[in-house]
mmCIF file of C-alpha atoms in Angstrom:
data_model
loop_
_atom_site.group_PDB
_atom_site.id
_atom_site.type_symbol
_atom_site.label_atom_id
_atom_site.label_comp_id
_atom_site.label_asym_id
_atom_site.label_seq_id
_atom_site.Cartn_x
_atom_site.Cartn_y
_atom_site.Cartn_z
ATOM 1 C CA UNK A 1 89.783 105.238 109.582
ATOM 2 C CA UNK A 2 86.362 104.794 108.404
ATOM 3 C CA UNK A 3 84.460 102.080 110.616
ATOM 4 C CA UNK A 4 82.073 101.818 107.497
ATOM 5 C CA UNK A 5 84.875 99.855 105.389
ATOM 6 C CA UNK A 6 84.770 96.556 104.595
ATOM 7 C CA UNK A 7 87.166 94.558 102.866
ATOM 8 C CA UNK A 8 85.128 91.262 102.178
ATOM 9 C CA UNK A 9 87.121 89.012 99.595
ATOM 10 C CA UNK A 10 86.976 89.846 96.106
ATOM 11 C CA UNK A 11 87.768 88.027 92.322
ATOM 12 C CA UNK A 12 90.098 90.088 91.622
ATOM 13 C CA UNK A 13 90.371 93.126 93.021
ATOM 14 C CA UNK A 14 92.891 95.812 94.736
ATOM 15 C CA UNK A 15 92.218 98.193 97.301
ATOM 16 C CA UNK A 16 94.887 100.598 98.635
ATOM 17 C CA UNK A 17 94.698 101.702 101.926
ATOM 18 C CA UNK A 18 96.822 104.672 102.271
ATOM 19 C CA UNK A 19 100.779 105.208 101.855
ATOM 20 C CA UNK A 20 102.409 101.753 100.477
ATOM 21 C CA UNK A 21 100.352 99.039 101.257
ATOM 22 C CA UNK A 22 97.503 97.739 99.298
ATOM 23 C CA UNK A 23 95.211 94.339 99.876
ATOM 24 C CA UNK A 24 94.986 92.652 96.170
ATOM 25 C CA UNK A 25 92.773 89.664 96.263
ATOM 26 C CA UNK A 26 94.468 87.471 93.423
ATOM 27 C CA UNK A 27 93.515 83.433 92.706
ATOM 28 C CA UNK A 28 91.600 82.940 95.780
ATOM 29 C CA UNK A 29 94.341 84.378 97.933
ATOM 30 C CA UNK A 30 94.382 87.617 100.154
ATOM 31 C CA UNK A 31 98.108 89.229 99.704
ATOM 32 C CA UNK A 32 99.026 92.571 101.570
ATOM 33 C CA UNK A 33 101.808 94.592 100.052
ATOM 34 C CA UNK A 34 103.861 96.688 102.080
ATOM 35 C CA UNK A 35 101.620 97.003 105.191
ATOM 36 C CA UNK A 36 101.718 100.219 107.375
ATOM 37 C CA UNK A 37 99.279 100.206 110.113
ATOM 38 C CA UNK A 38 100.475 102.952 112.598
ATOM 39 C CA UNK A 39 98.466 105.888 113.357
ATOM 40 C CA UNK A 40 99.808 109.308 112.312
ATOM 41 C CA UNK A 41 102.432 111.108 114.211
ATOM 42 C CA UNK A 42 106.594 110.845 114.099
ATOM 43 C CA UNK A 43 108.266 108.081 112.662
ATOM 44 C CA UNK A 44 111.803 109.199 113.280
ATOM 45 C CA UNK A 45 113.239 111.987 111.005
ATOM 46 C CA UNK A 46 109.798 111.000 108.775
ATOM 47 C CA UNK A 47 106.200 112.496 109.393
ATOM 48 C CA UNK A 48 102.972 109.920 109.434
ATOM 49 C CA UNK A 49 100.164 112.378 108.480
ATOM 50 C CA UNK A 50 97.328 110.264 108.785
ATOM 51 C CA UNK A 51 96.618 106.292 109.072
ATOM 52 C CA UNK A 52 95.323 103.615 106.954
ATOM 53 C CA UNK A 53 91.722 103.691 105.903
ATOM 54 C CA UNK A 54 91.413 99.814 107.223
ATOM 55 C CA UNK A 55 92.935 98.568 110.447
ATOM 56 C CA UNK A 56 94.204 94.613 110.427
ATOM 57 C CA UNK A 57 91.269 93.606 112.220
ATOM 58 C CA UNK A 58 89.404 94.696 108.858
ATOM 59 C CA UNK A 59 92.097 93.252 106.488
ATOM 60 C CA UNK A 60 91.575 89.940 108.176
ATOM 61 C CA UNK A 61 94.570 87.336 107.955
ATOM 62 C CA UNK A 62 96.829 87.797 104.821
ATOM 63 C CA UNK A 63 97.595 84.493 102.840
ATOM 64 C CA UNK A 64 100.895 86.027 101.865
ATOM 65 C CA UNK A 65 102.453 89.608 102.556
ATOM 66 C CA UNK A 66 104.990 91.221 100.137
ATOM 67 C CA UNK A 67 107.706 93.309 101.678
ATOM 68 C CA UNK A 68 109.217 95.337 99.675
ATOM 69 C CA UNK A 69 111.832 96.686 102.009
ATOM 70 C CA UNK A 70 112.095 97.092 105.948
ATOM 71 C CA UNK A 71 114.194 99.851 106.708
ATOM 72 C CA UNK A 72 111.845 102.818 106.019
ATOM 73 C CA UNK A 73 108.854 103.050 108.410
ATOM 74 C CA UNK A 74 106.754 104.118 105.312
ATOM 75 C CA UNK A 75 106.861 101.179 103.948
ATOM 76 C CA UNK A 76 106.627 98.553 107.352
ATOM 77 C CA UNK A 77 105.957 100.369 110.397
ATOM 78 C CA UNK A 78 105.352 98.134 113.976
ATOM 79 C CA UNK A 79 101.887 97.352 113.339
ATOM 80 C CA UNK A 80 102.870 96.497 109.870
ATOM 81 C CA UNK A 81 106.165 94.817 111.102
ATOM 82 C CA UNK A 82 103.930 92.613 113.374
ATOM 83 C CA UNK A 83 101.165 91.749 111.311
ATOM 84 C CA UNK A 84 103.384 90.564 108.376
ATOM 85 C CA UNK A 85 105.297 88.358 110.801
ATOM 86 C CA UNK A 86 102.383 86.682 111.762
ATOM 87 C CA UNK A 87 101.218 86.429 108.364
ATOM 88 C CA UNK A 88 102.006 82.265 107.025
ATOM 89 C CA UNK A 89 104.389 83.831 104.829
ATOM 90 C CA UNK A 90 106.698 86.624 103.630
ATOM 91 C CA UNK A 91 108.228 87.490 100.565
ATOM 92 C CA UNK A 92 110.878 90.161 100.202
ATOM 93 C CA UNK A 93 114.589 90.694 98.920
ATOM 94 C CA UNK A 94 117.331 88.464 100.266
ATOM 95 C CA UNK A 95 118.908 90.890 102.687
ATOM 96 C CA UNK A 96 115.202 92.142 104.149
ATOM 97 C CA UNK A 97 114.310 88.572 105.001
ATOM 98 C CA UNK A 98 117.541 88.006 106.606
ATOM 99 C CA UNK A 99 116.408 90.767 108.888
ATOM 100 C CA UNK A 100 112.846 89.891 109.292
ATOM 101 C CA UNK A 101 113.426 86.257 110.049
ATOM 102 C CA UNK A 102 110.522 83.458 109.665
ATOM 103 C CA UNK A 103 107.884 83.627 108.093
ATOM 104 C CA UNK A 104 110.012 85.069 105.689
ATOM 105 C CA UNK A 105 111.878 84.176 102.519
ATOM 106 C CA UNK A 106 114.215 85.949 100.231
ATOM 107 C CA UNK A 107 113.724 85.798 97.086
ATOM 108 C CA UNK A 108 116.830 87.406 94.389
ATOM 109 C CA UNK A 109 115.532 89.527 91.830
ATOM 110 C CA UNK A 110 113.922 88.042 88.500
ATOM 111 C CA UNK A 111 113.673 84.443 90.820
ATOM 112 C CA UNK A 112 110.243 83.742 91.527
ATOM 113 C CA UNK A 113 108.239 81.823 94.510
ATOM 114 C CA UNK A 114 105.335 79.857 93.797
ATOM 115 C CA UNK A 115 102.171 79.804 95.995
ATOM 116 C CA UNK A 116 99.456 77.387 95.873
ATOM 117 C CA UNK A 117 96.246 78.995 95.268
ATOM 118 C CA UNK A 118 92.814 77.616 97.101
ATOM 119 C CA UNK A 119 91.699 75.956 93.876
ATOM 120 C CA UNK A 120 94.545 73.781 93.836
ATOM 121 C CA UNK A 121 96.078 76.381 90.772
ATOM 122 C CA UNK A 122 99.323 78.149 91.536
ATOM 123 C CA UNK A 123 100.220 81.912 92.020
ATOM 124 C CA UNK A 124 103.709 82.827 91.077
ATOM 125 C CA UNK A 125 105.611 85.865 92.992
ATOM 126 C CA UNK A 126 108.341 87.550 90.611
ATOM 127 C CA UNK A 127 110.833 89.693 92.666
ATOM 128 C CA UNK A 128 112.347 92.281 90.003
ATOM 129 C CA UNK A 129 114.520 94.908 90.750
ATOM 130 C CA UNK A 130 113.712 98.454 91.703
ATOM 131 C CA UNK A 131 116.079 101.652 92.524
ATOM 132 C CA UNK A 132 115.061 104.226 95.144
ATOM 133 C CA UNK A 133 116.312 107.045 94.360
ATOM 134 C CA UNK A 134 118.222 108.587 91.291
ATOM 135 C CA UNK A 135 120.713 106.267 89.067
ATOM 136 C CA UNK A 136 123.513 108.073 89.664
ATOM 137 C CA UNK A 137 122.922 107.631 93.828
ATOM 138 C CA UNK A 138 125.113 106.136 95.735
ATOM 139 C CA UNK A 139 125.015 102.768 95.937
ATOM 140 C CA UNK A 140 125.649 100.432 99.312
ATOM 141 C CA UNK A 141 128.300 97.055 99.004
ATOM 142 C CA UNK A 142 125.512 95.301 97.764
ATOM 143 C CA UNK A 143 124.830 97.581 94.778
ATOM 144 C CA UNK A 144 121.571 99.188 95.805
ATOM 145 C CA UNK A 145 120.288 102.927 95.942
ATOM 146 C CA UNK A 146 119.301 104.130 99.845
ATOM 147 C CA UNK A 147 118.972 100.087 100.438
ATOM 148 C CA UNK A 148 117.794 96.826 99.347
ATOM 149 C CA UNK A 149 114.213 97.491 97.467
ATOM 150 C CA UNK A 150 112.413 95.281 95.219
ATOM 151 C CA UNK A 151 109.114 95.128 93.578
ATOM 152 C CA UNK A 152 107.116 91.766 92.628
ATOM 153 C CA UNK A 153 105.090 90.298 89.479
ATOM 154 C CA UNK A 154 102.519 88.173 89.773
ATOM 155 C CA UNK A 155 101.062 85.837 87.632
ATOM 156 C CA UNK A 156 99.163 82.963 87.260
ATOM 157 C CA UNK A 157 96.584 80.475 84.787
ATOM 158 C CA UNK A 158 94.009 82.432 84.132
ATOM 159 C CA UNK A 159 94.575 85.646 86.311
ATOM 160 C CA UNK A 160 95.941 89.009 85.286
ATOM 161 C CA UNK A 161 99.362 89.635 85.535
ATOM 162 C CA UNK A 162 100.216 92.467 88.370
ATOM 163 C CA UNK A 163 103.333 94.344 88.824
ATOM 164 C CA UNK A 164 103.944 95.959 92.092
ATOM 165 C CA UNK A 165 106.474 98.584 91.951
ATOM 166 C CA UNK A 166 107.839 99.025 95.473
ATOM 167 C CA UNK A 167 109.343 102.477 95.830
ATOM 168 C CA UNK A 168 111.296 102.567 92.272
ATOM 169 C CA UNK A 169 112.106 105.442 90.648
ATOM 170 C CA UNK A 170 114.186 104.457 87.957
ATOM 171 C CA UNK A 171 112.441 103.741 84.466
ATOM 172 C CA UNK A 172 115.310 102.277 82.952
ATOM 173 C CA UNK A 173 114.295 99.843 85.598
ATOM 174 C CA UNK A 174 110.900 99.500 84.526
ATOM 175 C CA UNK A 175 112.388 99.505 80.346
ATOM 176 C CA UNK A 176 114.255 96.096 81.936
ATOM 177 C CA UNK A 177 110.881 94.733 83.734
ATOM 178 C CA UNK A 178 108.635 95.311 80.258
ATOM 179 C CA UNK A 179 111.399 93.618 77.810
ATOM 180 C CA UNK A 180 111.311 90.509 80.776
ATOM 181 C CA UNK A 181 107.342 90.302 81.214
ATOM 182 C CA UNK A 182 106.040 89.713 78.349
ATOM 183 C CA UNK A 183 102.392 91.462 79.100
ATOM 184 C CA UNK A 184 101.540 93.629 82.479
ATOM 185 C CA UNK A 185 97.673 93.798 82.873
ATOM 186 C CA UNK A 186 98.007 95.938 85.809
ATOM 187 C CA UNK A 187 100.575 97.885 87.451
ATOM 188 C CA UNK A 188 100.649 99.121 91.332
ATOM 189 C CA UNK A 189 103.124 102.056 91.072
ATOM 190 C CA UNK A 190 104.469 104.167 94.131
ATOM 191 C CA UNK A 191 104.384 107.591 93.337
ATOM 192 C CA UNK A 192 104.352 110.851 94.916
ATOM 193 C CA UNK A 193 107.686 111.798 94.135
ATOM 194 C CA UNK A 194 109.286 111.395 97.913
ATOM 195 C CA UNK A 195 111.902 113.989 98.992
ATOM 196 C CA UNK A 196 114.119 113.662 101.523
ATOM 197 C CA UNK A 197 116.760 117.069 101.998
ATOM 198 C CA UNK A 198 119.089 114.311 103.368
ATOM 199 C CA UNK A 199 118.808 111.979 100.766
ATOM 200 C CA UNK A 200 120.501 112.946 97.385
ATOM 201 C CA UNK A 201 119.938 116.663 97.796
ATOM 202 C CA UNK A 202 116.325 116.275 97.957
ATOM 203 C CA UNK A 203 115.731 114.470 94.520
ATOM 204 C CA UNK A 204 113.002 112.029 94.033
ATOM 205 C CA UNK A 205 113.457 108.674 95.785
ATOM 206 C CA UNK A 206 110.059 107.688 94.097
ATOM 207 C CA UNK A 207 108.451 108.249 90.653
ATOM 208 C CA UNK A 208 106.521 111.532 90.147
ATOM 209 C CA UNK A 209 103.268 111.772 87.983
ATOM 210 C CA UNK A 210 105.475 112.425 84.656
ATOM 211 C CA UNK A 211 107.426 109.138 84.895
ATOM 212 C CA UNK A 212 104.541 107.284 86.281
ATOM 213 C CA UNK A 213 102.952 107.867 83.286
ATOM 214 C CA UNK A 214 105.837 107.055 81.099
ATOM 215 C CA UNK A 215 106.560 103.601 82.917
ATOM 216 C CA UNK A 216 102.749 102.827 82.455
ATOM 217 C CA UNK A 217 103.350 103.610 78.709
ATOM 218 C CA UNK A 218 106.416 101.506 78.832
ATOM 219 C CA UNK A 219 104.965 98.447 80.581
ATOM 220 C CA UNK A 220 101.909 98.359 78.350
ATOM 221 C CA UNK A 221 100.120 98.024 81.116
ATOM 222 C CA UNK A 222 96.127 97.983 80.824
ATOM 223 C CA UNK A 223 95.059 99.109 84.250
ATOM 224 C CA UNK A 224 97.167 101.673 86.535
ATOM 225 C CA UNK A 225 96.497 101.898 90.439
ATOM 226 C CA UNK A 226 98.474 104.644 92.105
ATOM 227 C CA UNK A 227 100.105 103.941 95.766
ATOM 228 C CA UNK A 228 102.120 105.658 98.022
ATOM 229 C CA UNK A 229 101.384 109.444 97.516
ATOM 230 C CA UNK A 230 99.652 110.559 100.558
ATOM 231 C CA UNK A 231 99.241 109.997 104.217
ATOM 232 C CA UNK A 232 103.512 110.963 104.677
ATOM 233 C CA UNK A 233 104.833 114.303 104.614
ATOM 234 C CA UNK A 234 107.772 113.613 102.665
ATOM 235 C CA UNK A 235 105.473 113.727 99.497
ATOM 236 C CA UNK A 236 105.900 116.246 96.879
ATOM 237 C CA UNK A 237 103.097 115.219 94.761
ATOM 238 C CA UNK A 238 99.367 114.611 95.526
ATOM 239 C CA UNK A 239 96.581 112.887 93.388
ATOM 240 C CA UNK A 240 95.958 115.963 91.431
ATOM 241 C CA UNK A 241 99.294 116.199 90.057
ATOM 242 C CA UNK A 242 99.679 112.632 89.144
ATOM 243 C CA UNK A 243 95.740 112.597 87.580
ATOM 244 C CA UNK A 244 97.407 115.884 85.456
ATOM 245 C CA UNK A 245 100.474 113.973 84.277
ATOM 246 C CA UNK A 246 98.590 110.925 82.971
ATOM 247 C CA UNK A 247 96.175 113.398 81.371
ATOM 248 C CA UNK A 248 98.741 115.013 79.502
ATOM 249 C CA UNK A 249 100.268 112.128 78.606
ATOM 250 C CA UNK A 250 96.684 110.997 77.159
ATOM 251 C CA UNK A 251 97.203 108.084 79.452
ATOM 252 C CA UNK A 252 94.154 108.804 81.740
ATOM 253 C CA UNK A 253 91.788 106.160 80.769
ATOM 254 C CA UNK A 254 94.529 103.840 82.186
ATOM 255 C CA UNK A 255 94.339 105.520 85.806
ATOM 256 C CA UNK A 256 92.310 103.898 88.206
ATOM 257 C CA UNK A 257 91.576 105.825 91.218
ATOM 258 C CA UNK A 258 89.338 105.106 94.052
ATOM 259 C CA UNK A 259 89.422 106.719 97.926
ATOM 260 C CA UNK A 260 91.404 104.182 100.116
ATOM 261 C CA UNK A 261 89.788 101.340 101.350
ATOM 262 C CA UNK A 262 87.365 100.721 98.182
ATOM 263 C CA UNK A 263 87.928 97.912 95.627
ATOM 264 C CA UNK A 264 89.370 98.766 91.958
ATOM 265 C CA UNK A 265 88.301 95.331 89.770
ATOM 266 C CA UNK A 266 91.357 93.546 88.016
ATOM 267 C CA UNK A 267 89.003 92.607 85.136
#
């Protein structure tokens, strides 16, 4: 961690930290996705190579955390677990609030939760679907892929609308997000292609650079951060390789790319 970072509150802005989570300043509120505060080392049968680039004491208080699912510690690990419990509120899928308990709510997917923002506006959180792993994975009683995963929209008067993927790998997914938005101004997408040899044989559980690229084409989107493809050892693709995809895509100018713990503008 860098002791020279500081995360002062933006208009409009999203900084990623490292792994999952990411602190996007939106309508006057602070909102942490999918925090992961542990320092490096094992995490059960997964690897932590290195922590965040911004402790919580640097976040600060979150106005709202997004969760979007608690079973894998790369996406809420304890420090995580414990800061977005003491956050004033959650918002995750149905099952992973049932397991987090208060301050968090389920939400089903393509229901939304509305926040009041501090200029007396209103933020509204989308949960959409997302798949974690291949299509044709197995899928639990409840229907999902590895487990319950969702991603979020968020939109509001006069802000940008954000889409934050969660760990999705399914375009077909995103095809059914993009028909239901009608514009995505920017999209937080998980990449890094994540293997697991237990796990479907060692396919993706996460998009790689080439369908990163092709879901930003498919959402529209204007602006493209890239999450979630570092700092764990179960990632088979870097920076580099996602940069190369978008670039041969002729997508690049959409790619916005900054080390962890600095601001990317929403405008």
């Amino acid at each position: 961690m860098d002791a020279k970072i500081s995360l002062t509150r933006q208009d409009g802005a999203i900084a990623v930290l490292g792994g999952p989570t990411a602190v996007i300043d939106l309508g006057g509120l602070r909102i942490v996705a999918d925090p992961t505060f542990d320092d490096a080392g094992p995490h059960g049968y997964l690897t932590k190579l290195a922590g965040p680039a911004a402790a919580e004491d640097v976040v600060g208080p979150a106005d709202l955390v997004l969760v979007s699912h608690d079973l894998h510690p790369d996406n809420l690990d304890d420090r995580g677990r414990a800061y977005a419990l003491g956050s004033p509120l959650v918002i995750a899928g149905p099952v992973t609030a049932g397991r987090l308990g208060s301050p968090a709510i389920g939400v089903r997917p393509w229901d939304s939760h509305t926040v009041t923002r501090p200029d007396g506006g209103e933020l509204a959180v989308q949960v959409v679907p997302a798949v974690h792993g291949p299509e044709d994975g197995d899928r639990d009683a409840d229907g999902n892929v590895n487990c319950e995963v969702v991603g979020f929209v968020l939109t509001g008067p006069g802000l940008p609308t954000v889409y934050v993927s969660g760990d999705n790998a399914s375009i077909r997914t995103v095809a059914e997000i993009a028909q239901r938005v009608p514009h995505i101004d920017v999209a937080v997408l998980n990449v890094g292609a994540a293997r697991v040899q237990r796990r479907f044989n060692g396919r993706a559980l996460t998009l790689d650079g080439e369908r990163a690229a092709a879901a930003a084409a498919v959402l529209g989107a204007d602006v493209v951060v890239p999450a979630h493809y570092d700092g764990w050892a179960h990632f088979s693709e870097g920076l580099a390789e996602i940069e190369r995809a978008f670039d041969d895509a002729g997508l690049s100018a959409l790619l916005r790319t900054a080390p962890h713990g600095t601001w990317v503008p929403l405008g």
